[in-house]
JSON list of C-alpha atoms in Angstrom, two decimals:
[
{"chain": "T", "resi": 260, "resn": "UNK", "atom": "CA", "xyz": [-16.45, 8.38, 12.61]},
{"chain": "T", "resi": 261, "resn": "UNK", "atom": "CA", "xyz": [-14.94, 8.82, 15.82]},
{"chain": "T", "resi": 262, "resn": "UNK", "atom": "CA", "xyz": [-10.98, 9.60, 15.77]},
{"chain": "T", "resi": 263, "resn": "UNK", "atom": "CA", "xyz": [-8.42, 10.32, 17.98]},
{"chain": "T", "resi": 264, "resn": "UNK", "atom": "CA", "xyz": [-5.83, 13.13, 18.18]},
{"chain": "T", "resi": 265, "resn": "UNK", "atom": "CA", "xyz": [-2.72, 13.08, 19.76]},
{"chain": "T", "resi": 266, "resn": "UNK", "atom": "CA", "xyz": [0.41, 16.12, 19.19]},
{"chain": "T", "resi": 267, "resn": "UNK", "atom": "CA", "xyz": [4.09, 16.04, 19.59]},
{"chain": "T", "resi": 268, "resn": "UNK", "atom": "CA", "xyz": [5.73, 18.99, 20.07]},
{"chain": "T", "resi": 269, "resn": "UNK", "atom": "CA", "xyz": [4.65, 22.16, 20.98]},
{"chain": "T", "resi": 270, "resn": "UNK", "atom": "CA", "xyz": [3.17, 25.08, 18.84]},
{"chain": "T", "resi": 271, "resn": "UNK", "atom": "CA", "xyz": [1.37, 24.52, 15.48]},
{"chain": "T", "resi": 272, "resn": "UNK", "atom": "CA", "xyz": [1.61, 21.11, 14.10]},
{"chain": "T", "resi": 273, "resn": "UNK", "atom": "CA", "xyz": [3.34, 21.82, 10.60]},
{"chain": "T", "resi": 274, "resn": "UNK", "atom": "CA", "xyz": [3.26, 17.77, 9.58]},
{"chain": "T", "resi": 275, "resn": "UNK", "atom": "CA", "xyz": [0.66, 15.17, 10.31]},
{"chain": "T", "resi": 276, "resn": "UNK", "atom": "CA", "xyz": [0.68, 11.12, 10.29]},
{"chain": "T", "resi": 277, "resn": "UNK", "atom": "CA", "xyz": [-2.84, 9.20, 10.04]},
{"chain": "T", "resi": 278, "resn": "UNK", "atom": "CA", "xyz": [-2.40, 5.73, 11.45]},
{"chain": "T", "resi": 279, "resn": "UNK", "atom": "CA", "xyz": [-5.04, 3.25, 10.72]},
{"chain": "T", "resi": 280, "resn": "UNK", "atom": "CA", "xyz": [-5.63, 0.39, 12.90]},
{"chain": "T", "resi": 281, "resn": "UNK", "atom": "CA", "xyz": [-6.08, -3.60, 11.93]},
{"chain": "T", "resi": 282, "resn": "UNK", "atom": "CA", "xyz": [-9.35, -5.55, 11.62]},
{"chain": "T", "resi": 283, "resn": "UNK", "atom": "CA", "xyz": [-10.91, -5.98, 14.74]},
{"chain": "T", "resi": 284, "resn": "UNK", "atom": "CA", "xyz": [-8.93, -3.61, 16.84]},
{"chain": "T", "resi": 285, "resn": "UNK", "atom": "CA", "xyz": [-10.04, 0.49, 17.89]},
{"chain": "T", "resi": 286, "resn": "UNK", "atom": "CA", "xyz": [-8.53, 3.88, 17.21]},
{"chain": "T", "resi": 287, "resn": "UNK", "atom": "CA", "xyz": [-6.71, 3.17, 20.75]},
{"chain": "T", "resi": 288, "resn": "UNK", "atom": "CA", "xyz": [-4.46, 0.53, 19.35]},
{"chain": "T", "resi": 289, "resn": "UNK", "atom": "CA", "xyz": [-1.71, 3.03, 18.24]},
{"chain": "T", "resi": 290, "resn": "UNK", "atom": "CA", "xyz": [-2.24, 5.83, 20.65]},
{"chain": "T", "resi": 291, "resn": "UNK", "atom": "CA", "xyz": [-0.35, 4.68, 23.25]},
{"chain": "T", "resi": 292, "resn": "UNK", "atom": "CA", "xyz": [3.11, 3.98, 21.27]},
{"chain": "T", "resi": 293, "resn": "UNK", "atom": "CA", "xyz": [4.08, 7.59, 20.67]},
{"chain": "T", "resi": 294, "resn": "UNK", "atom": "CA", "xyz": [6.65, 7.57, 23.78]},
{"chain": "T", "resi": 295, "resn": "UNK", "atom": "CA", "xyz": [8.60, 4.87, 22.42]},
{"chain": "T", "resi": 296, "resn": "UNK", "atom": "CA", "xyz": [9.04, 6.31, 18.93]},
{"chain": "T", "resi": 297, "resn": "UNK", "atom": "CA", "xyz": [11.76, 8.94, 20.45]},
{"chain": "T", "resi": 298, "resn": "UNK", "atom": "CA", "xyz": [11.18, 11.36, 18.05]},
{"chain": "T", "resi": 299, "resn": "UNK", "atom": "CA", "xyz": [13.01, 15.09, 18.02]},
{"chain": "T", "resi": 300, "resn": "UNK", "atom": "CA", "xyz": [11.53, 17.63, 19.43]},
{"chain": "T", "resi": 301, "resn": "UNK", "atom": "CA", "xyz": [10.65, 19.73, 16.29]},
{"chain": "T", "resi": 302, "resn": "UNK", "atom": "CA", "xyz": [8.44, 19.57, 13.84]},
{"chain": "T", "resi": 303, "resn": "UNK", "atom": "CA", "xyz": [5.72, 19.55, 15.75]},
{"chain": "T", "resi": 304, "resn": "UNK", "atom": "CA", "xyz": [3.38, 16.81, 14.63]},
{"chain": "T", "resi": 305, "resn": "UNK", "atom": "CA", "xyz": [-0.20, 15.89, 14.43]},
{"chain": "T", "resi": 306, "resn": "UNK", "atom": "CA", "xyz": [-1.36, 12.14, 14.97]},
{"chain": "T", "resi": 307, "resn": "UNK", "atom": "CA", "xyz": [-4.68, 11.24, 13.71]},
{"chain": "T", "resi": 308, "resn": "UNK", "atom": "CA", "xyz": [-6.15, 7.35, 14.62]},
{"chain": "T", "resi": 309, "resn": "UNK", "atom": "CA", "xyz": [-9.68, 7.12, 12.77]},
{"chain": "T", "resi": 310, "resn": "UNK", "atom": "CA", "xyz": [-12.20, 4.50, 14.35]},
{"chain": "T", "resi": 311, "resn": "UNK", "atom": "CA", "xyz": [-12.85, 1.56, 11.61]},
{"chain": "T", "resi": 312, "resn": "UNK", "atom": "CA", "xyz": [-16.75, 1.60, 11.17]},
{"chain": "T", "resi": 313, "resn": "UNK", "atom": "CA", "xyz": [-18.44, -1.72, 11.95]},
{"chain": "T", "resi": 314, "resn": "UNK", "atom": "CA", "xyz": [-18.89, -3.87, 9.44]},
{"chain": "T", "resi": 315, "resn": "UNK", "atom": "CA", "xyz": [-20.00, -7.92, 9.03]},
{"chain": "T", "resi": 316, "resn": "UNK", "atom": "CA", "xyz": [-16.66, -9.92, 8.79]},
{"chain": "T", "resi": 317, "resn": "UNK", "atom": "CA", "xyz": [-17.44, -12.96, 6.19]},
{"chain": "T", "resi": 318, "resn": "UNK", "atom": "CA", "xyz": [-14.37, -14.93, 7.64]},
{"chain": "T", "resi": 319, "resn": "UNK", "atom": "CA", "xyz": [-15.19, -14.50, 10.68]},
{"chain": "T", "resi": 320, "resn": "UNK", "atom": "CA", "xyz": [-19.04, -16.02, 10.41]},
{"chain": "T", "resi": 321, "resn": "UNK", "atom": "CA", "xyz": [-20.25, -12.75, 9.71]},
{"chain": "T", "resi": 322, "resn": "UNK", "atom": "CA", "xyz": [-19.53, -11.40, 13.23]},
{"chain": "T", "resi": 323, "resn": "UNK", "atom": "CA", "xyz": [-19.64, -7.33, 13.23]},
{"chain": "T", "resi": 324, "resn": "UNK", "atom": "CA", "xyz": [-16.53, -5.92, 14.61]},
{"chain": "T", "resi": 325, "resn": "UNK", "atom": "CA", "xyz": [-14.22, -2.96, 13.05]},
{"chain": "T", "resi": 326, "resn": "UNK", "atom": "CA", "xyz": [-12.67, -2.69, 9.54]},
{"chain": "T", "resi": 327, "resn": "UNK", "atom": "CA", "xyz": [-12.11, -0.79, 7.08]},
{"chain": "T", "resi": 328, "resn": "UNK", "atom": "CA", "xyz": [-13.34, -3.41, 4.88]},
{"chain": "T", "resi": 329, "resn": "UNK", "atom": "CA", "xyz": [-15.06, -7.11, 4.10]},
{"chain": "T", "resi": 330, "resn": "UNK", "atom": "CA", "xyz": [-12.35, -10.36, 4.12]},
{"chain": "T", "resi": 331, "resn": "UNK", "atom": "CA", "xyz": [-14.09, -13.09, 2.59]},
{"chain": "T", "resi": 332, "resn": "UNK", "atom": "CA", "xyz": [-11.42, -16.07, 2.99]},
{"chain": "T", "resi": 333, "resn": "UNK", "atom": "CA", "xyz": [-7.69, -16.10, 3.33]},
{"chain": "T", "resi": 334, "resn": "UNK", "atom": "CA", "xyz": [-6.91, -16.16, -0.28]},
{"chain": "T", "resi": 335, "resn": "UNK", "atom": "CA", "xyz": [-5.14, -12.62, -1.27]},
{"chain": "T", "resi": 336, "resn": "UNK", "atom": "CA", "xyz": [-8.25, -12.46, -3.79]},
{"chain": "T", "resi": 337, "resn": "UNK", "atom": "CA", "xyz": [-10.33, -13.02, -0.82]},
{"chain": "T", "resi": 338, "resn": "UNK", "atom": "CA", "xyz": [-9.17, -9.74, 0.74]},
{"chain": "T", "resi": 339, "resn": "UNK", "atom": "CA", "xyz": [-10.36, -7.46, -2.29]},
{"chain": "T", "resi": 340, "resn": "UNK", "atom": "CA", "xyz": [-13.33, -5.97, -1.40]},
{"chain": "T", "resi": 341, "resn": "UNK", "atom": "CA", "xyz": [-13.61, -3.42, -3.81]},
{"chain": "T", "resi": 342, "resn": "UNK", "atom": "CA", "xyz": [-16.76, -1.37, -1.71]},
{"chain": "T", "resi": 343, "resn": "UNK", "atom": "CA", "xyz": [-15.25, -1.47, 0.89]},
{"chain": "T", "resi": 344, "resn": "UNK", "atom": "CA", "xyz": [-11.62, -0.42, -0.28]},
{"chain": "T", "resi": 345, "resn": "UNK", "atom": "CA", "xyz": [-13.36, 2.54, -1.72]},
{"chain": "T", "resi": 346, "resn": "UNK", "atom": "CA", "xyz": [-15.10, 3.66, 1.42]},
{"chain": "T", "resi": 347, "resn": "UNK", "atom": "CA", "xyz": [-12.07, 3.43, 3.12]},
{"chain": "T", "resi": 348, "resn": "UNK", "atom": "CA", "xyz": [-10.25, 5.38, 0.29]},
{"chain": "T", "resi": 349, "resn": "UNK", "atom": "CA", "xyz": [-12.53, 8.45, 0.60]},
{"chain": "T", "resi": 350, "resn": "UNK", "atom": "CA", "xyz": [-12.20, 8.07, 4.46]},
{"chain": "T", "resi": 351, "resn": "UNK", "atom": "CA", "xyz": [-8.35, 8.72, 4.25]},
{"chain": "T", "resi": 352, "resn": "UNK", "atom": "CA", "xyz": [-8.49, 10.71, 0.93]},
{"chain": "T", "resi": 353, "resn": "UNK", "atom": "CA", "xyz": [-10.81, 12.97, 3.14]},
{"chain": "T", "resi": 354, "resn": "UNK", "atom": "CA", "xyz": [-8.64, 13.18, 6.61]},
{"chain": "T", "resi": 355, "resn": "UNK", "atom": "CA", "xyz": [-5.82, 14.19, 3.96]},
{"chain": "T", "resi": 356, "resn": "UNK", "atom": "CA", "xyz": [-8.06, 17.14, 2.97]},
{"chain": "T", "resi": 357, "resn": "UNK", "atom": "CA", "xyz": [-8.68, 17.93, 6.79]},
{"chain": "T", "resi": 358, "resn": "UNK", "atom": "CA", "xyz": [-4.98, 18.29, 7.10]},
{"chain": "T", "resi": 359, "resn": "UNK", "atom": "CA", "xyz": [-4.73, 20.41, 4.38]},
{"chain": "T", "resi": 360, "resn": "UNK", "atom": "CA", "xyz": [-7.54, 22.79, 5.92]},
{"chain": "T", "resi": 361, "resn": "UNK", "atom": "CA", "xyz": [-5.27, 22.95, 9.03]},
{"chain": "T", "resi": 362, "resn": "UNK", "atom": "CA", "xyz": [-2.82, 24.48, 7.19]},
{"chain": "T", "resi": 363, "resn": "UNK", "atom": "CA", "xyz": [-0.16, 21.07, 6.46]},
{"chain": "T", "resi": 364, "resn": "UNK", "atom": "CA", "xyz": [0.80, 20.31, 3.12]},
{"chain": "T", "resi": 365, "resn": "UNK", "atom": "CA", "xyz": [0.11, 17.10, 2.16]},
{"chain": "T", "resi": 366, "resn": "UNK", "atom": "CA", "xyz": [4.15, 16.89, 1.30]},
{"chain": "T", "resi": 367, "resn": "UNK", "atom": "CA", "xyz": [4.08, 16.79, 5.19]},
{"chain": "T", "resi": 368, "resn": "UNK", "atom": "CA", "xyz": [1.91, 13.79, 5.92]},
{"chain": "T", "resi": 369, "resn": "UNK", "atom": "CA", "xyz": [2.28, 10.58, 6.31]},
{"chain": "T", "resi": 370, "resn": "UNK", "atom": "CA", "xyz": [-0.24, 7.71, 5.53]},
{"chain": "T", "resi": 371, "resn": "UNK", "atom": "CA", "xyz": [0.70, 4.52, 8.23]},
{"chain": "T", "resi": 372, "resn": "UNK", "atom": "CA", "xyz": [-1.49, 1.31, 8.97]},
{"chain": "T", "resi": 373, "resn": "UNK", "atom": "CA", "xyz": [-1.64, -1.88, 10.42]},
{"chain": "T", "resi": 374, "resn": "UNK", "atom": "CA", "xyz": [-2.57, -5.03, 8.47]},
{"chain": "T", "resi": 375, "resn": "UNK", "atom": "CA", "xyz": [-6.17, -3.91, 6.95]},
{"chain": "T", "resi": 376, "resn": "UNK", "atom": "CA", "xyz": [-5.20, -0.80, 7.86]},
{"chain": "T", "resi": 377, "resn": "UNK", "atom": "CA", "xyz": [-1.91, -0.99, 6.18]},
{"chain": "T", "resi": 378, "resn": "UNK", "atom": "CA", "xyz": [-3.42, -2.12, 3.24]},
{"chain": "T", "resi": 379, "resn": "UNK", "atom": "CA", "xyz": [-5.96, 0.78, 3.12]},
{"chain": "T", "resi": 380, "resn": "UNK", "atom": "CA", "xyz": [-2.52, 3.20, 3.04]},
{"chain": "T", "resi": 381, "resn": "UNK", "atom": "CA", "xyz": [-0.69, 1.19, 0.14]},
{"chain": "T", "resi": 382, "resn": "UNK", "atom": "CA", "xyz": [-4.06, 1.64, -1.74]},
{"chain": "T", "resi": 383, "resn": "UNK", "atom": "CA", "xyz": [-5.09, 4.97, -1.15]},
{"chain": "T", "resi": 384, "resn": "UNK", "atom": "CA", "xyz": [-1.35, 6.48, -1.62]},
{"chain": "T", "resi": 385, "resn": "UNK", "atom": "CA", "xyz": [-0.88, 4.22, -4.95]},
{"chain": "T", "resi": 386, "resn": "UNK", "atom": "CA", "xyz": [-4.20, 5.90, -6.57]},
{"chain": "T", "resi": 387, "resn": "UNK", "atom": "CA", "xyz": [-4.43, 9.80, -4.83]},
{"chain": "T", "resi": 388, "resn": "UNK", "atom": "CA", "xyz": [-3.69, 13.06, -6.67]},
{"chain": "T", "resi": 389, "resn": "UNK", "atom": "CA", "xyz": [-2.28, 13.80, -3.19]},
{"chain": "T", "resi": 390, "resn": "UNK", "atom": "CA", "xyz": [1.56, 13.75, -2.96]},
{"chain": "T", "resi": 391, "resn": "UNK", "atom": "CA", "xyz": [2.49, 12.41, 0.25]},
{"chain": "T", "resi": 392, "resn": "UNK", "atom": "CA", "xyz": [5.62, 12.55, 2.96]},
{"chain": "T", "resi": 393, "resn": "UNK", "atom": "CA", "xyz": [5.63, 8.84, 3.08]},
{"chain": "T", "resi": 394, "resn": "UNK", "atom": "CA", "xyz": [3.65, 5.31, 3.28]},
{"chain": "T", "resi": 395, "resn": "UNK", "atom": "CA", "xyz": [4.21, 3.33, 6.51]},
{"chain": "T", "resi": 396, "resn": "UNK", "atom": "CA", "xyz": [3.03, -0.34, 5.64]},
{"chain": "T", "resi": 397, "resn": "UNK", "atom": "CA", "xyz": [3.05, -2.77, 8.82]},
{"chain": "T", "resi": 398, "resn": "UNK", "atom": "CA", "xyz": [2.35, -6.20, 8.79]},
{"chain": "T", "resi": 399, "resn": "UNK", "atom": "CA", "xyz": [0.27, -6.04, 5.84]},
{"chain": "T", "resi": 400, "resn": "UNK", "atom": "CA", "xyz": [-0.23, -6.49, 1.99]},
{"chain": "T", "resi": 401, "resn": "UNK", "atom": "CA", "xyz": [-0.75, -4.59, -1.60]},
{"chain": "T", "resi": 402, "resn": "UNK", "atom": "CA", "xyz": [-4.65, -5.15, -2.49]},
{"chain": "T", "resi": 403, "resn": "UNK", "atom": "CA", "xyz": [-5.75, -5.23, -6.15]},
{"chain": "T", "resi": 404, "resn": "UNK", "atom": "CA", "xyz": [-2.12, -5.61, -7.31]},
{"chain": "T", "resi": 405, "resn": "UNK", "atom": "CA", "xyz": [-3.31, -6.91, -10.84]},
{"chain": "T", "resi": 406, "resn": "UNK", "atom": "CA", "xyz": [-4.88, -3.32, -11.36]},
{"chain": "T", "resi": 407, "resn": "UNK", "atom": "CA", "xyz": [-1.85, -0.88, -10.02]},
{"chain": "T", "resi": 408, "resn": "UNK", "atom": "CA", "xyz": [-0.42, -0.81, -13.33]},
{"chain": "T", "resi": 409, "resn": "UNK", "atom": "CA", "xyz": [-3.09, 0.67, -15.03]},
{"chain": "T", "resi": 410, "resn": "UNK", "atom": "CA", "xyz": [-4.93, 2.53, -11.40]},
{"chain": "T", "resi": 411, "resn": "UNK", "atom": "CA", "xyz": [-1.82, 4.11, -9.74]},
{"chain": "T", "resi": 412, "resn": "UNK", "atom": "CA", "xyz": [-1.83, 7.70, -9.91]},
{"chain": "T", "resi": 413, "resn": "UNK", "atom": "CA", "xyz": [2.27, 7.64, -10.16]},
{"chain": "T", "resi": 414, "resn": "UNK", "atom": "CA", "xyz": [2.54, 11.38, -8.25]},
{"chain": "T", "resi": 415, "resn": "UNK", "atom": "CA", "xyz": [3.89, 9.43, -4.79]},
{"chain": "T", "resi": 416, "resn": "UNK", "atom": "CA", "xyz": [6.63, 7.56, -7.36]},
{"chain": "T", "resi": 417, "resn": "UNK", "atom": "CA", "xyz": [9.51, 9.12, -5.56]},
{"chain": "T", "resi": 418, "resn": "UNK", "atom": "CA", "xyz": [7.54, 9.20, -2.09]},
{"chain": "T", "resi": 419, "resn": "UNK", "atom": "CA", "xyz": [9.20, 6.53, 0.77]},
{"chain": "T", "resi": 420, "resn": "UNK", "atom": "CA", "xyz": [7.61, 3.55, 1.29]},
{"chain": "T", "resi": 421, "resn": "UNK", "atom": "CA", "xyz": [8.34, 1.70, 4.74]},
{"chain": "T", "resi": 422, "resn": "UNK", "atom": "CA", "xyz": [7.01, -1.92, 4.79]},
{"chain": "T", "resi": 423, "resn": "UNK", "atom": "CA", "xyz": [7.58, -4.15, 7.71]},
{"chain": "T", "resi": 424, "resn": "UNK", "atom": "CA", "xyz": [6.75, -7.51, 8.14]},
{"chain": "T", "resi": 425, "resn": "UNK", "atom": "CA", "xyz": [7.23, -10.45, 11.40]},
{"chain": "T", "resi": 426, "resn": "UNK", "atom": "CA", "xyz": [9.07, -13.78, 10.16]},
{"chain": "T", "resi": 427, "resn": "UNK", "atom": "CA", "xyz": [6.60, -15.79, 12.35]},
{"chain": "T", "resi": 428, "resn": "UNK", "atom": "CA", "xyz": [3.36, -13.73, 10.88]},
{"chain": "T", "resi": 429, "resn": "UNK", "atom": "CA", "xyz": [0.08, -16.61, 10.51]},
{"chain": "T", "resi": 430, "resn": "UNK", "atom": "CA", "xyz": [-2.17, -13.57, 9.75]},
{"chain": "T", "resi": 431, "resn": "UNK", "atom": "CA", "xyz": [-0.76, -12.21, 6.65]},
{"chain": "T", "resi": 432, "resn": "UNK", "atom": "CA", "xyz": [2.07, -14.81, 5.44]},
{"chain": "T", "resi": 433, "resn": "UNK", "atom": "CA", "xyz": [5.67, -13.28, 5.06]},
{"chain": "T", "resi": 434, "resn": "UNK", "atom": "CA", "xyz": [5.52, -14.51, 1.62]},
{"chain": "T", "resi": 435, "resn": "UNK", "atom": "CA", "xyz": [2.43, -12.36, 0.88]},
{"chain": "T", "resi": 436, "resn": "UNK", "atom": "CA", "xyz": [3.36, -9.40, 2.32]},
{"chain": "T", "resi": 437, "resn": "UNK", "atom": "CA", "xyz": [7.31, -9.52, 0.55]},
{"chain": "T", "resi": 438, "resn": "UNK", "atom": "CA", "xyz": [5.23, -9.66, -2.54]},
{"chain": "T", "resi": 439, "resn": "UNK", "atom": "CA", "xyz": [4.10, -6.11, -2.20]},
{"chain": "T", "resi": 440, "resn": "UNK", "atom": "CA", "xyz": [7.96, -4.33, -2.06]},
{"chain": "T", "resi": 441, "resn": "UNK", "atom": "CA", "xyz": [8.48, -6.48, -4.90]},
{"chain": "T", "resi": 442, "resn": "UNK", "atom": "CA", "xyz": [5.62, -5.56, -6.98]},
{"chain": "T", "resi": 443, "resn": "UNK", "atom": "CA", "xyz": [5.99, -1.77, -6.22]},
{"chain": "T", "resi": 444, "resn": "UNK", "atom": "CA", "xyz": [9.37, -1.67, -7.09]},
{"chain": "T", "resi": 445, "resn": "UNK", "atom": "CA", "xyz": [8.87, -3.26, -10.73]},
{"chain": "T", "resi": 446, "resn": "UNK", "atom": "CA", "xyz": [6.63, -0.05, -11.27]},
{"chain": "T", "resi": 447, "resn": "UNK", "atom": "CA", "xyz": [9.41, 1.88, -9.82]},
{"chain": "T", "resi": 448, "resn": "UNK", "atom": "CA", "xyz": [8.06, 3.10, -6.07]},
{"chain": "T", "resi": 449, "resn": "UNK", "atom": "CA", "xyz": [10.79, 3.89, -3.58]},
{"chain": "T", "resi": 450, "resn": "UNK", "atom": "CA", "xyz": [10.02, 1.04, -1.18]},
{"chain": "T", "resi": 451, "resn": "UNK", "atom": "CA", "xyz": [12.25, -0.10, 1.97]},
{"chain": "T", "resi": 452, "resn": "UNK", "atom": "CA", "xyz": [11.75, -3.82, 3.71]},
{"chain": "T", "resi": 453, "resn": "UNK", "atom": "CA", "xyz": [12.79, -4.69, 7.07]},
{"chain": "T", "resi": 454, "resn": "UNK", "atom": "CA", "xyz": [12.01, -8.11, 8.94]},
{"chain": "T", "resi": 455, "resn": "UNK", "atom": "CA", "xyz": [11.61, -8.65, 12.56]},
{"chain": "T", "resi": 456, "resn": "UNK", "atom": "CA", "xyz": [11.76, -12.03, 14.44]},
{"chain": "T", "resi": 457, "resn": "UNK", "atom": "CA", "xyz": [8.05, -11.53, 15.68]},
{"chain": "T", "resi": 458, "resn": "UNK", "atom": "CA", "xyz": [4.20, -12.67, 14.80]},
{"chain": "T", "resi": 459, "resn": "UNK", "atom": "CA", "xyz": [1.46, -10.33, 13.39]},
{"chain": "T", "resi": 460, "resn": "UNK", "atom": "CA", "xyz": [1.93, -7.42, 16.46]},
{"chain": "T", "resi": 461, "resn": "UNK", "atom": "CA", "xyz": [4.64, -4.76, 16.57]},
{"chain": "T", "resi": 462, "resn": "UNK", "atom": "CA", "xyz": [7.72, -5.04, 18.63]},
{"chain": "T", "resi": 463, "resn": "UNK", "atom": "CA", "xyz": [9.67, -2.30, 20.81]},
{"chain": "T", "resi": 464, "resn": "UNK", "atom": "CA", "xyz": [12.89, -2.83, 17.98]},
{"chain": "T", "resi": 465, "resn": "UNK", "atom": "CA", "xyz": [9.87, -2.07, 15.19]},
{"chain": "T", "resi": 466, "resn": "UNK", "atom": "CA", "xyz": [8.72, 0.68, 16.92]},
{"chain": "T", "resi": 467, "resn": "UNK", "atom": "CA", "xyz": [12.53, 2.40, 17.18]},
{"chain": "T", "resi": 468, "resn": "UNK", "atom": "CA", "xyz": [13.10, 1.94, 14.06]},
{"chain": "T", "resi": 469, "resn": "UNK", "atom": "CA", "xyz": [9.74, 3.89, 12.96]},
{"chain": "T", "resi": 470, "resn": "UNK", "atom": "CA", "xyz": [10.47, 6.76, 14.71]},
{"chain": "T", "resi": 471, "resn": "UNK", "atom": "CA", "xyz": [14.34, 6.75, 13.20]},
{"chain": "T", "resi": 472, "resn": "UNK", "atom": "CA", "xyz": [11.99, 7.02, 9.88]},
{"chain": "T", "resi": 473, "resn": "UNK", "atom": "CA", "xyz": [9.83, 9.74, 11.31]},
{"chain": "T", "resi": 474, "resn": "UNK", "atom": "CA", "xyz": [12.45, 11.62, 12.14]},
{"chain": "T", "resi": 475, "resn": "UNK", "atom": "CA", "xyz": [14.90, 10.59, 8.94]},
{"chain": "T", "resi": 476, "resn": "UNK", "atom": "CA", "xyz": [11.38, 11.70, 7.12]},
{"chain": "T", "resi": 477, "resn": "UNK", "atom": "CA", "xyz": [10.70, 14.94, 8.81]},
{"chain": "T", "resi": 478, "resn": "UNK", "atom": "CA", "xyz": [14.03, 16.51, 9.34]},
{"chain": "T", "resi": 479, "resn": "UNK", "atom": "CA", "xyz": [13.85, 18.81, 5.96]}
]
């Protein structure tokens, strides 16, 4: 798996963030955006962008392309594939341990995606033994919902959960991605929603407001 590094700040990173990118799209897609996150100039942080193996896309006629796992039709049901999930669990579950190697807690990362991406963060942080600095959920959903209750791991209970979502999204319905806030919460996660006047992309506004997290986030 190919990834891509990219620091801010100088000296030792001392807290990490692994971003994972949507269906279809490359480790590149977030690389660029660290600029426009203003973040403060300490701690120094590590960004890691894993590479989505490539996999045969049932929606999409079977075309190969990148994702972290199989979407079979547009049905929320359609988008549980539970192999593929799983691979994509050990992927992150794995980067978390390569963190922890490096010497950062995993207290001091953060798990962020992008639609499938997205969805492979609310999964892996909902069912790890890893206790996490926060979830970053963008434009995406909460997979297997009907098995959280009895599959979540509960240790990132108190951990923040960022969710953002575009008004005008046709990828991944408003509707279906307000759901996920709303089911988290019942089990009592620390979730926060925020809306933005845009499709299924990310906005400069969105983007501002992340790094206000990061930095909200990091500052202990």
């Amino acid at each position: 798996m190919s990834i891509k590094e990219r620091i801010h700040g100088e000296g030792k990173p001392s807290h990490a963030v692994i971003w994972l990118h949507g269906l279809g799209a490359s480790a590149d897609d977030f690389y660029p955006v660290l600029p426009y996150l203003n973040l403060e100039a300490s701690p120094c942080i590590r960004f890691i962008f894993p590479q989505a193996p490539d996999r045969h896309i049932t929606i999409n006629g079977g075309y190969v392309m990148p994702g972290w796992y199989d979407i079979k039709g547009s049905e929320i049901t359609d988008k549980e594939d539970l192999i593929g999930m799983s691979e994509s669990q050990q992927t992150l579950e794995s980067l978390i341990r390569v963190e922890i190697e490096r010497g950062i807690p995993s207290e001091n990362i953060v798990l962020a995606g992008f639609s499938q991406g997205g969805a492979v963060a609310y999964y892996t942080a909902l069912r790890s033994q890893h206790k996490v600095a926060g979830v970053l959920a963008l434009s995406t959903y909460l997979p297997f919902a009907s098995r959280l209750e009895q599959e979540h791991s509960a240790i990132n209970i108190q951990t923040p959960i960022m969710s953002m979502h575009g008004l005008q999204d046709d990828v991944v319905p408003l509707a279906t991605g307000k759901l996920a806030p709303e089911q988290l919460m019942a089990l009592g996660y620390q979730v926060v929603w925020k809306e933005y006047a845009m499709q299924h992309n990310v906005i400069p506004e969105q983007l501002q407001d992340i790094g206000f997290w990061f930095n909200q986030l990091f500052a202990g």
